[in-house]
Short mmCIF file of C-alpha atoms and ligand atoms in Angstrom, two decimals:
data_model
loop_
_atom_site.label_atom_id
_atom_site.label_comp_id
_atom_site.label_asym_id
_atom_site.label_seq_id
_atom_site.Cartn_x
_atom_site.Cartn_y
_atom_site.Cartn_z
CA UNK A 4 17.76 -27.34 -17.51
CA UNK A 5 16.23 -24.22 -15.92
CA UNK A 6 14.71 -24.49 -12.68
CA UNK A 7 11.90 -22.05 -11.99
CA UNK A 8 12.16 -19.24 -9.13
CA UNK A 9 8.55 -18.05 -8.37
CA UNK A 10 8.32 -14.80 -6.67
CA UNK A 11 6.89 -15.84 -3.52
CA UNK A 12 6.23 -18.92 -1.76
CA UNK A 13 5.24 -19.20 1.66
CA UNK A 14 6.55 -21.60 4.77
CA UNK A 15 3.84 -23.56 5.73
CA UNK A 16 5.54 -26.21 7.82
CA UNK A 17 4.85 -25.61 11.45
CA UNK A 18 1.74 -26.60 13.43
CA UNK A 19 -0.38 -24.95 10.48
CA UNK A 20 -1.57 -28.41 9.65
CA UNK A 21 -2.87 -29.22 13.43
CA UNK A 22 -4.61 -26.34 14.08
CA UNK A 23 -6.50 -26.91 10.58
CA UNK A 24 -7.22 -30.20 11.85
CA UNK A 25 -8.77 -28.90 14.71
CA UNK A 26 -10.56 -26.63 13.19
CA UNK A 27 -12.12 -29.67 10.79
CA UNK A 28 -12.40 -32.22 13.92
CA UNK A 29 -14.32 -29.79 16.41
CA UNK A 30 -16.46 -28.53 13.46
CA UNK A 31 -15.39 -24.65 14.08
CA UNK A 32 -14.61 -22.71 10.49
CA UNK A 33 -16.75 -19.51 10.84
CA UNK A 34 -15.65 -16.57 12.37
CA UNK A 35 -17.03 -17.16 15.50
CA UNK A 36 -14.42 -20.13 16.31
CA UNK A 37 -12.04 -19.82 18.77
CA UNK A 38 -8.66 -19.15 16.79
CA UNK A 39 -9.96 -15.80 15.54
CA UNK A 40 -9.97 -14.38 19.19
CA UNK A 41 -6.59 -15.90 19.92
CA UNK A 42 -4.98 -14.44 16.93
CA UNK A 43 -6.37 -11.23 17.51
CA UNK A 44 -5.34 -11.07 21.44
CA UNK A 45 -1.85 -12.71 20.52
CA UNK A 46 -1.25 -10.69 17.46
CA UNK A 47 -2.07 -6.86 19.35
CA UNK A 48 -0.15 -8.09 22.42
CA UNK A 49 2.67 -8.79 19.93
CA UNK A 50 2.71 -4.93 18.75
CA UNK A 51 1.87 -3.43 22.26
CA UNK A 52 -1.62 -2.78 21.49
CA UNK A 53 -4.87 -3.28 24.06
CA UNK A 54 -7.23 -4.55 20.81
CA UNK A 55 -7.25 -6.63 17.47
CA UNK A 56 -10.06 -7.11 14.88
CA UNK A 57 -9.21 -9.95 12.33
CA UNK A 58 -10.84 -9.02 9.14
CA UNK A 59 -10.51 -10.49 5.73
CA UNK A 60 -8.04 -8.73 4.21
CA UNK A 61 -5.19 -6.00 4.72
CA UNK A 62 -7.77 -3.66 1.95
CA UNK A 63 -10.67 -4.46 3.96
CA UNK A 64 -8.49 -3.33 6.79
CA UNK A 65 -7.91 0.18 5.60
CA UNK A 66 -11.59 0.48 4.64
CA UNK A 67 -12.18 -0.34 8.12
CA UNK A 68 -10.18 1.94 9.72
CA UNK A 69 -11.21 5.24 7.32
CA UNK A 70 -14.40 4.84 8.46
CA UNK A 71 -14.02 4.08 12.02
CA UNK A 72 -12.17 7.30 12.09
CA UNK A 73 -15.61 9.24 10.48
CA UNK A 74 -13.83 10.17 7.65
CA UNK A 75 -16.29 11.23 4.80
CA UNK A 76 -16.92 13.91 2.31
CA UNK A 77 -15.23 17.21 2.87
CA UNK A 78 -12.07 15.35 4.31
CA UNK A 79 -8.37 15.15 2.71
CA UNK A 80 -6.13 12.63 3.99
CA UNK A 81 -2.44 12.72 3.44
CA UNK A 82 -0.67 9.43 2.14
CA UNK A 83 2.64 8.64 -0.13
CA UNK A 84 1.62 8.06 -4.12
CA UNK A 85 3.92 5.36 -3.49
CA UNK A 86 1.92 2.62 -2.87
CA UNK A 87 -0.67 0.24 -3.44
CA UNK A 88 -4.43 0.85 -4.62
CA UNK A 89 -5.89 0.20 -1.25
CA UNK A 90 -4.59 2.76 0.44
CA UNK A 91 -6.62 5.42 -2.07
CA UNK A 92 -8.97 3.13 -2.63
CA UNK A 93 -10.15 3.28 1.02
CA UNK A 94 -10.06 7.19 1.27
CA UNK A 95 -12.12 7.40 -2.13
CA UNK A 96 -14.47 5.05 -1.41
CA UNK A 97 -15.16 7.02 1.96
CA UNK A 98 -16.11 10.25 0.30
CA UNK A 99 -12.72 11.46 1.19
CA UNK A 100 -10.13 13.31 -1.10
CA UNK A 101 -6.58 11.45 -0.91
CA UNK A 102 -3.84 14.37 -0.84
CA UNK A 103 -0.32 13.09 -2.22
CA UNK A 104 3.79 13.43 -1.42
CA UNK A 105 6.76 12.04 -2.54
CA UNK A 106 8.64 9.21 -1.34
CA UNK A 107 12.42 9.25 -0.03
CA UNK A 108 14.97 8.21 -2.84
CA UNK A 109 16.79 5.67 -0.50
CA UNK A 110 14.10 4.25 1.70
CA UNK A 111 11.48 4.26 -0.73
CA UNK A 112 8.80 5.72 2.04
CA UNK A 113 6.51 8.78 1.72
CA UNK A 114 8.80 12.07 2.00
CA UNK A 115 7.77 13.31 5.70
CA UNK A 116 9.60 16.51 4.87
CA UNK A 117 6.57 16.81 2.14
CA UNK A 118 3.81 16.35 4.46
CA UNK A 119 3.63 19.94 6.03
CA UNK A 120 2.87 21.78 3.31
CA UNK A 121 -0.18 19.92 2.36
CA UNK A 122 -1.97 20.56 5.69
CA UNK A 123 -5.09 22.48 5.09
CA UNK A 124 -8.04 22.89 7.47
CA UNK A 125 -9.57 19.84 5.25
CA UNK A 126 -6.66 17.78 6.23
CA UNK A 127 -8.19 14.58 8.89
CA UNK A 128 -5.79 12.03 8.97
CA UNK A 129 -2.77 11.02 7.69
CA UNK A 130 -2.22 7.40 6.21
CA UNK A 131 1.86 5.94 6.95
CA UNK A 132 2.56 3.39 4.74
CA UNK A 133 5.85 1.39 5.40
CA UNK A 134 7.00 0.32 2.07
CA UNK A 135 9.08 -2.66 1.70
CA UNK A 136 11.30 -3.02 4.91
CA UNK A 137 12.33 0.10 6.12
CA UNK A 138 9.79 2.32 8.45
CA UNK A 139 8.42 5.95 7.35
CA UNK A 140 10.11 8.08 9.85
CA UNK A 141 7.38 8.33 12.48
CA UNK A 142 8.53 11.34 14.99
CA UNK A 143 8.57 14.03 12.64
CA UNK A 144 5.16 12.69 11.38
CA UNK A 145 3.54 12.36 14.67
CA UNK A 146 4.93 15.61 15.75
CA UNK A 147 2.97 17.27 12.68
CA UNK A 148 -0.04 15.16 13.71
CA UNK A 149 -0.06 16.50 17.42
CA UNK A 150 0.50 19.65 16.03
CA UNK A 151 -2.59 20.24 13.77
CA UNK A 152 -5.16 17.55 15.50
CA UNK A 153 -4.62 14.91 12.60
CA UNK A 154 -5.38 10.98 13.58
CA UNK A 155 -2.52 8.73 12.10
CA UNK A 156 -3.83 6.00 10.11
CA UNK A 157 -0.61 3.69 9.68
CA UNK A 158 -0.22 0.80 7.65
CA UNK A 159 1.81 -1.76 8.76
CA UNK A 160 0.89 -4.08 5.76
CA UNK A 161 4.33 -4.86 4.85
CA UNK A 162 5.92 -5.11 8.36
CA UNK A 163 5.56 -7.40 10.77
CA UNK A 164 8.30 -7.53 13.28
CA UNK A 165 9.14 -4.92 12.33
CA UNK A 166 10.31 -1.85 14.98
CA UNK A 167 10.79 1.65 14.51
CA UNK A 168 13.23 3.00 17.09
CA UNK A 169 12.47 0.09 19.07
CA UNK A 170 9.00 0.85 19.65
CA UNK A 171 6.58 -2.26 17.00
CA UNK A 172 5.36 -1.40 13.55
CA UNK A 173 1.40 -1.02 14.32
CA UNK A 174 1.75 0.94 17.29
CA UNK A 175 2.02 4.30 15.66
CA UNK A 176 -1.97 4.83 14.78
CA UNK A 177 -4.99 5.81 15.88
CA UNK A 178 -5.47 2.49 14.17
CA UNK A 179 -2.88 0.29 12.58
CA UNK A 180 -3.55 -2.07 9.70
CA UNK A 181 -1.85 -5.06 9.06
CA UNK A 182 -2.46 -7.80 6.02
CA UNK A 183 -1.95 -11.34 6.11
CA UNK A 184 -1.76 -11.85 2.08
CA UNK A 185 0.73 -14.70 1.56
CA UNK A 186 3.81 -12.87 0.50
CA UNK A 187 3.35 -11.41 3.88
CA UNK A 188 5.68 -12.02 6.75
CA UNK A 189 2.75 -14.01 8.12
CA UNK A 190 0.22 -15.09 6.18
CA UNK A 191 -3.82 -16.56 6.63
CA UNK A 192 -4.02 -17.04 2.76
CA UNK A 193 -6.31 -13.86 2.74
CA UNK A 194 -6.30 -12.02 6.16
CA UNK A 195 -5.65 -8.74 7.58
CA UNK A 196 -6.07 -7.20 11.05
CA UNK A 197 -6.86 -3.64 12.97
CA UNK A 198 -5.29 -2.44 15.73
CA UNK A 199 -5.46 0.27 18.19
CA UNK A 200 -5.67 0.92 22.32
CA UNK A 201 -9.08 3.02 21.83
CA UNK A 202 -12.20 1.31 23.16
CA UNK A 203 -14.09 3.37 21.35
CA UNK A 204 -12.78 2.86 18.33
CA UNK A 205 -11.96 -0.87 18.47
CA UNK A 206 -15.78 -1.04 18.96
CA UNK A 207 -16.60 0.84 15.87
CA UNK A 208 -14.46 -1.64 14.20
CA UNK A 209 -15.78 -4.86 15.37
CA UNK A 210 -19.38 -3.31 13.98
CA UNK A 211 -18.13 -1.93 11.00
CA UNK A 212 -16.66 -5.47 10.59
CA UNK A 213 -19.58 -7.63 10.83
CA UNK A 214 -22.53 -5.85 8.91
CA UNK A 215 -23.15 -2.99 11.65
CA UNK A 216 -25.60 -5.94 13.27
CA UNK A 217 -26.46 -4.69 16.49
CA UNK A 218 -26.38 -6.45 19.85
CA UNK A 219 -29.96 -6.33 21.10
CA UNK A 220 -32.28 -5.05 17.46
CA UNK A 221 -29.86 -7.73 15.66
CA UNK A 222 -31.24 -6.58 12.18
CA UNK A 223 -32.22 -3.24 12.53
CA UNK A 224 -29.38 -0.72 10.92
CA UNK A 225 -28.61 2.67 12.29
CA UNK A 226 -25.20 1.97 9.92
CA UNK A 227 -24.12 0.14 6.67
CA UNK A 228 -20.67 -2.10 7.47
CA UNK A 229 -19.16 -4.98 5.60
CA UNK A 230 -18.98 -8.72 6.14
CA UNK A 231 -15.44 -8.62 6.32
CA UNK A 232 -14.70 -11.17 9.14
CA UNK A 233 -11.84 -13.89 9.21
CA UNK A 234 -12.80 -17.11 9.38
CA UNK A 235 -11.73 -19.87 11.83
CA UNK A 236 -9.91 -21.55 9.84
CA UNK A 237 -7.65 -18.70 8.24
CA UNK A 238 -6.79 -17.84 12.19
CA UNK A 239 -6.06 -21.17 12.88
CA UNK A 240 -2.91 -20.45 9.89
CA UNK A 241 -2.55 -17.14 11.39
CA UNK A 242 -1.86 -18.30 14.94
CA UNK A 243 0.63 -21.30 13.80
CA UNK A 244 2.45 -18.71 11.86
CA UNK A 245 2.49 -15.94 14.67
CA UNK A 246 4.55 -18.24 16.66
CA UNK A 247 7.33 -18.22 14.25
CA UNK A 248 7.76 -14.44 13.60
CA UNK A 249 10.50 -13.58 14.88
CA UNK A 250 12.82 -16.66 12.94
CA UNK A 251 10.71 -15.23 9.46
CA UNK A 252 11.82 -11.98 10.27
CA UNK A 253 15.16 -13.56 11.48
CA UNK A 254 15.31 -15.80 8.12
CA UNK A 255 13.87 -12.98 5.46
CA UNK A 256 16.73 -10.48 6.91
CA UNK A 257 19.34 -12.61 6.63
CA UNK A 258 17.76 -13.59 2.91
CA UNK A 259 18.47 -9.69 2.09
CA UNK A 260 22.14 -9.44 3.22
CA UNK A 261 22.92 -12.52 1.22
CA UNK A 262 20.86 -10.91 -2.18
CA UNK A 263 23.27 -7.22 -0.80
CA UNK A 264 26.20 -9.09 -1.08
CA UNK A 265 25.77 -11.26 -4.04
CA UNK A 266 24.83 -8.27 -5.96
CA UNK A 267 27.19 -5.66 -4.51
CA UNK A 268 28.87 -5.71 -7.71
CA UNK A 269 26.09 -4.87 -10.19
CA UNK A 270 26.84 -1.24 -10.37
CA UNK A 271 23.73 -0.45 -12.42
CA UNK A 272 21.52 -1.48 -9.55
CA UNK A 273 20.53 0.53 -6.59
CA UNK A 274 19.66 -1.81 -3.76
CA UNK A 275 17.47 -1.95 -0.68
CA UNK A 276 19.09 -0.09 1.78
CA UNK A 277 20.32 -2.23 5.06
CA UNK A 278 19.24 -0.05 7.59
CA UNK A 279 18.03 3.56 8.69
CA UNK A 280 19.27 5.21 11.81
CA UNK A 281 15.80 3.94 13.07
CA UNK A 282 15.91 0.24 11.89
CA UNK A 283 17.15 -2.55 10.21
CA UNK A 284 15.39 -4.01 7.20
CA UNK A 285 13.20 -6.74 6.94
CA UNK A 286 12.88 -7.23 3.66
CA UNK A 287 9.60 -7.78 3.07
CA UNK A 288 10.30 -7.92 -0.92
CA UNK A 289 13.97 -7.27 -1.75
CA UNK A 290 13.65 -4.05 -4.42
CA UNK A 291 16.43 -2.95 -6.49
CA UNK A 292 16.37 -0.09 -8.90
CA UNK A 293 17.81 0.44 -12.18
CA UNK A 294 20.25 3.46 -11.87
CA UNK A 295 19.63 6.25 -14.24
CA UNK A 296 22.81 4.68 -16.48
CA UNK A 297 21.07 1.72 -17.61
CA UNK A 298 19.70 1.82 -20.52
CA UNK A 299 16.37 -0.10 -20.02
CA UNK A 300 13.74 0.18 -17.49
CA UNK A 301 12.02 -2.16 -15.49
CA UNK A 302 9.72 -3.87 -17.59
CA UNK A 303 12.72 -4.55 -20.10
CA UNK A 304 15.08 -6.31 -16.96
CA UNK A 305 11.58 -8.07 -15.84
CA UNK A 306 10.70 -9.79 -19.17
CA UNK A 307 14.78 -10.72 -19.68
CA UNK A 308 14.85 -12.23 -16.10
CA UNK A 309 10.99 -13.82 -17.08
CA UNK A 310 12.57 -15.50 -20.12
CA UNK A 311 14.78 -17.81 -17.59
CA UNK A 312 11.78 -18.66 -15.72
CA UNK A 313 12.49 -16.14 -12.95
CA UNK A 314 9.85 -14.77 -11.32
CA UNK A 315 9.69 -10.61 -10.41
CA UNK A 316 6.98 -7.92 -9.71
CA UNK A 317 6.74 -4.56 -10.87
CA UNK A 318 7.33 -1.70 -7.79
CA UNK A 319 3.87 -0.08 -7.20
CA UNK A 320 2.54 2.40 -9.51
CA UNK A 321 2.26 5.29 -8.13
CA UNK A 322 -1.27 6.75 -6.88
CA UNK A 323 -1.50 10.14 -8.74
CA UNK A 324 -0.89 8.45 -12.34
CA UNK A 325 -3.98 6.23 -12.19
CA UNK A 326 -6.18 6.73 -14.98
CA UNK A 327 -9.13 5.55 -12.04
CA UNK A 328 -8.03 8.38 -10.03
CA UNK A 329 -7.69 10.82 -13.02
CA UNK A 330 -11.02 9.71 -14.25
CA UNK A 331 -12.66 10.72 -11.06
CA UNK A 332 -11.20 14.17 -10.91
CA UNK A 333 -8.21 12.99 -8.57
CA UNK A 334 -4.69 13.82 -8.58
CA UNK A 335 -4.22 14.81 -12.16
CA UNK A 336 -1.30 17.22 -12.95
CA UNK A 337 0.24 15.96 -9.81
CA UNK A 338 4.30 15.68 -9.78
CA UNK A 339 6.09 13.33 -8.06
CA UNK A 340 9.41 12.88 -9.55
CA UNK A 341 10.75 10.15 -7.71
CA UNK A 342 7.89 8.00 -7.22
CA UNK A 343 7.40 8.70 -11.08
CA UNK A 344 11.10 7.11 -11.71
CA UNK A 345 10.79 4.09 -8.83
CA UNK A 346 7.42 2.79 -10.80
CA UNK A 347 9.43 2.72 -14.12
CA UNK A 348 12.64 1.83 -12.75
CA UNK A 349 12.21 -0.92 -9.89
CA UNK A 350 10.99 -4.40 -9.35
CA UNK A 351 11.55 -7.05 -7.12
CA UNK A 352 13.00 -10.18 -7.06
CA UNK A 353 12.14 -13.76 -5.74
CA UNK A 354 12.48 -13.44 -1.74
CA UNK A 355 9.30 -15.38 -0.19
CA UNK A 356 10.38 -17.36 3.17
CA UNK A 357 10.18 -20.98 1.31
CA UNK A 358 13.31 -19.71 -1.15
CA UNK A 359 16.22 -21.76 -0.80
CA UNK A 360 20.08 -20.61 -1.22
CA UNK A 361 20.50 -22.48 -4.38
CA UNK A 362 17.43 -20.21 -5.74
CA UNK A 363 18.82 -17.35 -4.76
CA UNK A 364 22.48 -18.06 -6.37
CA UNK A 365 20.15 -18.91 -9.50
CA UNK A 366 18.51 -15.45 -9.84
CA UNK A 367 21.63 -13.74 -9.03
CA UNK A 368 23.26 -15.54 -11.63
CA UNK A 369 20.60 -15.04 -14.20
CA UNK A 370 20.75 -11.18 -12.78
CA UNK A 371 24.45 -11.21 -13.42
CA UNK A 372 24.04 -12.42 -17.26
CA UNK A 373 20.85 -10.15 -18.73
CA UNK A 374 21.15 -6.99 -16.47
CA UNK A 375 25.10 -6.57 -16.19
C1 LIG B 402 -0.45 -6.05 0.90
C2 LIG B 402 -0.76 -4.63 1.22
C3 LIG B 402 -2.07 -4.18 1.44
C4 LIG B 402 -3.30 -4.98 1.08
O1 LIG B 402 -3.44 -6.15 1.74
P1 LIG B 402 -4.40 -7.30 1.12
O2 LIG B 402 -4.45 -8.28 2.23
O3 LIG B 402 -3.70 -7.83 -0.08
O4 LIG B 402 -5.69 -6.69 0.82
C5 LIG B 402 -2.27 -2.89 1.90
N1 LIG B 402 -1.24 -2.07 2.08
C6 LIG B 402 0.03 -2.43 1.81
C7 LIG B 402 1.12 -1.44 2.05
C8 LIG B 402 0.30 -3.72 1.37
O5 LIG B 402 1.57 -4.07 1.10
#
């Protein structure tokens, strides 16, 4: 009999299940209850930030924190292809141009090295994506930031507990951008949060948040915002979970040595790398790579590894081959060579924080028989 691996399941099993209950005994599940605050406070304290602003998503996040920033027509913003649709989606949506590099061969992140040459006196912001595990290497880019007067958007997505030369994931931005989609290291079900020490700003975002209302003319606009707010009862998840970050970051590391050394023997597979000088990995998915040798890509391994009920994703496509993009006058006859082979050549495997070992000896075995 084969037993089915999804992709991702979440752990659930701490005091998730009270603080819902409070939330359904005291009658608080709007935004206005009380665990929205205390996820926010605990959550910025937990990356070294003064302010949080829950929102409803890690996309609503980066919408958020474009325009908080003023960035609009006339601007470019510099972000890796490599990554998900938000990220451009935000920029776009803003008026903005999105202005692509290259990501790193080994770590998978935007190629800093790459990020120079695209500064023009256009250039606003740059958007740091941390793809996967590892960290983008943040001192070169801030240095280059400082240098030309460019805000850092960063997008910490993808990392929670996460540190980058000791210093927390989400303390690199003007504003940092977190999401709390289940296959997160912490999840809300649908969540996301901004973060940054500005007061300024961190007003901006609270407004931009909840419909531009403002405090004394309630419904008179001088802006357009979103309703984008968290509600109670998706805090109430997010602050049960917060307390056990650091044993899911603990468990999902220890989750990728085991896949490392399980499949240390599959030659045609290049795997996440354990560590930068800067870090260790936390695995947020566990990616491998089909080396240029094998002779099928990615979509070929998937739908041989679907067949024995084993779930995988496709690695992100990247953001200057998107017929949306194209079709809107962006990013056509771009090159990005290795993004180009990592979308056709990598995937990832089941590694949510509910898999047990006897799941993961299943996929690897499976791995072993229709990829070796
Ligand atoms: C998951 C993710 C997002 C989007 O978050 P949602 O909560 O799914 O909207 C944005 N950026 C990165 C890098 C992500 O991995």
């Amino acid at each position: 009999m084969t037993i089915p691996v999804p992709v991702n399941e979440p752990l659930l099993d701490g005091n998730e299940r009270d603080y819902l209950n409070q939330c359904i005994d005291t009658g608080w599940i709007s935004s206005e209850g009380p665990f929205v605050q205390q996820l926010e406070t605990q959550f910025a304290a937990r990356v070294g930030r003064r302010y949080g602003v829950a929102v409803c998503n890690g996309s609503a996040a980066l919408e958020v924190a474009v325009a908080a920033l003023g960035i609009g027509p006339g601007d470019d913003v510099i972000l890796p292809t490599f990554t998900i649709i938000s990220c451009a989606a935000a920029i776009v949506r803003a008026g903005a141009t999105p202005v692509v590099v290259d990501s790193d061969p080994t770590t998978w992140n935007m190629e800093v090295r790459q990020v120079e040459a695209r500064v023009t006196p256009r250039t606003k912001a740059i958007m740091a994506v941390h793809i996967y595990g590892l960290p983008v290497d943040m001192d070169p880019l801030l240095e280059i930031a400082h240098r030309h007067g460019l805000a850092i958007i960063e997008d910490a997505a993808e990392m929670h507990g996460q540190t980058y030369k000791g210093r927390p994931c989400g303390s690199f931005g003007e504003i940092s951008t977190f999401s709390f989609y289940p296959n997160k290291h912490l999840t809300t079900g649908e969540g996301g949060m901004l973060v940054t020490d500005d007061e300024h700003l961190v007003e901006r975002c609270r407004s931009l948040r909840n419909l531009c209302f403002q405090p004394r003319k309630r419904f008179v606009h001088e802006e357009l915002g979103w309703n984008f707010r968290m509600s109670n009862v998706q805090a109430a998840l997010g602050v049960a979970q917060l307390e056990r970050l650091d044993e899911f970051v603990a468990r999902k590391r220890r989750m990728g040595q085991r896949y490392t050394s399980l499949l240390a023997d599959m030659d045609g597979l290049q795997l996440p790398l354990p560590r930068t000088a800067e870090a260790e990995n936390i695995y947020w998915v566990y990616g491998v790579v089909l080396k240029p040798e094998v002779p099928f890509d990615a979509e070929e391994a998937m739908g041989r590894l679907r067949q024995h009920q084993i779930g995988t994703r496709p690695f992100f496509w990247p953001m200057h081959e998107q017929p949306v993009l194209h079709r809107m006058g962006l990013l056509a006859g771009e090159q990005c060579p290795v993004a180009e082979q990592l979308a056709r050549r990598g995937f990832y495997i089941p590694g949510g924080l509910a898999l047990t070992d006897a799941q993961m000896d299943r996929v690897v075995q499976v791995m072993h028989e229709v990829l070796g």
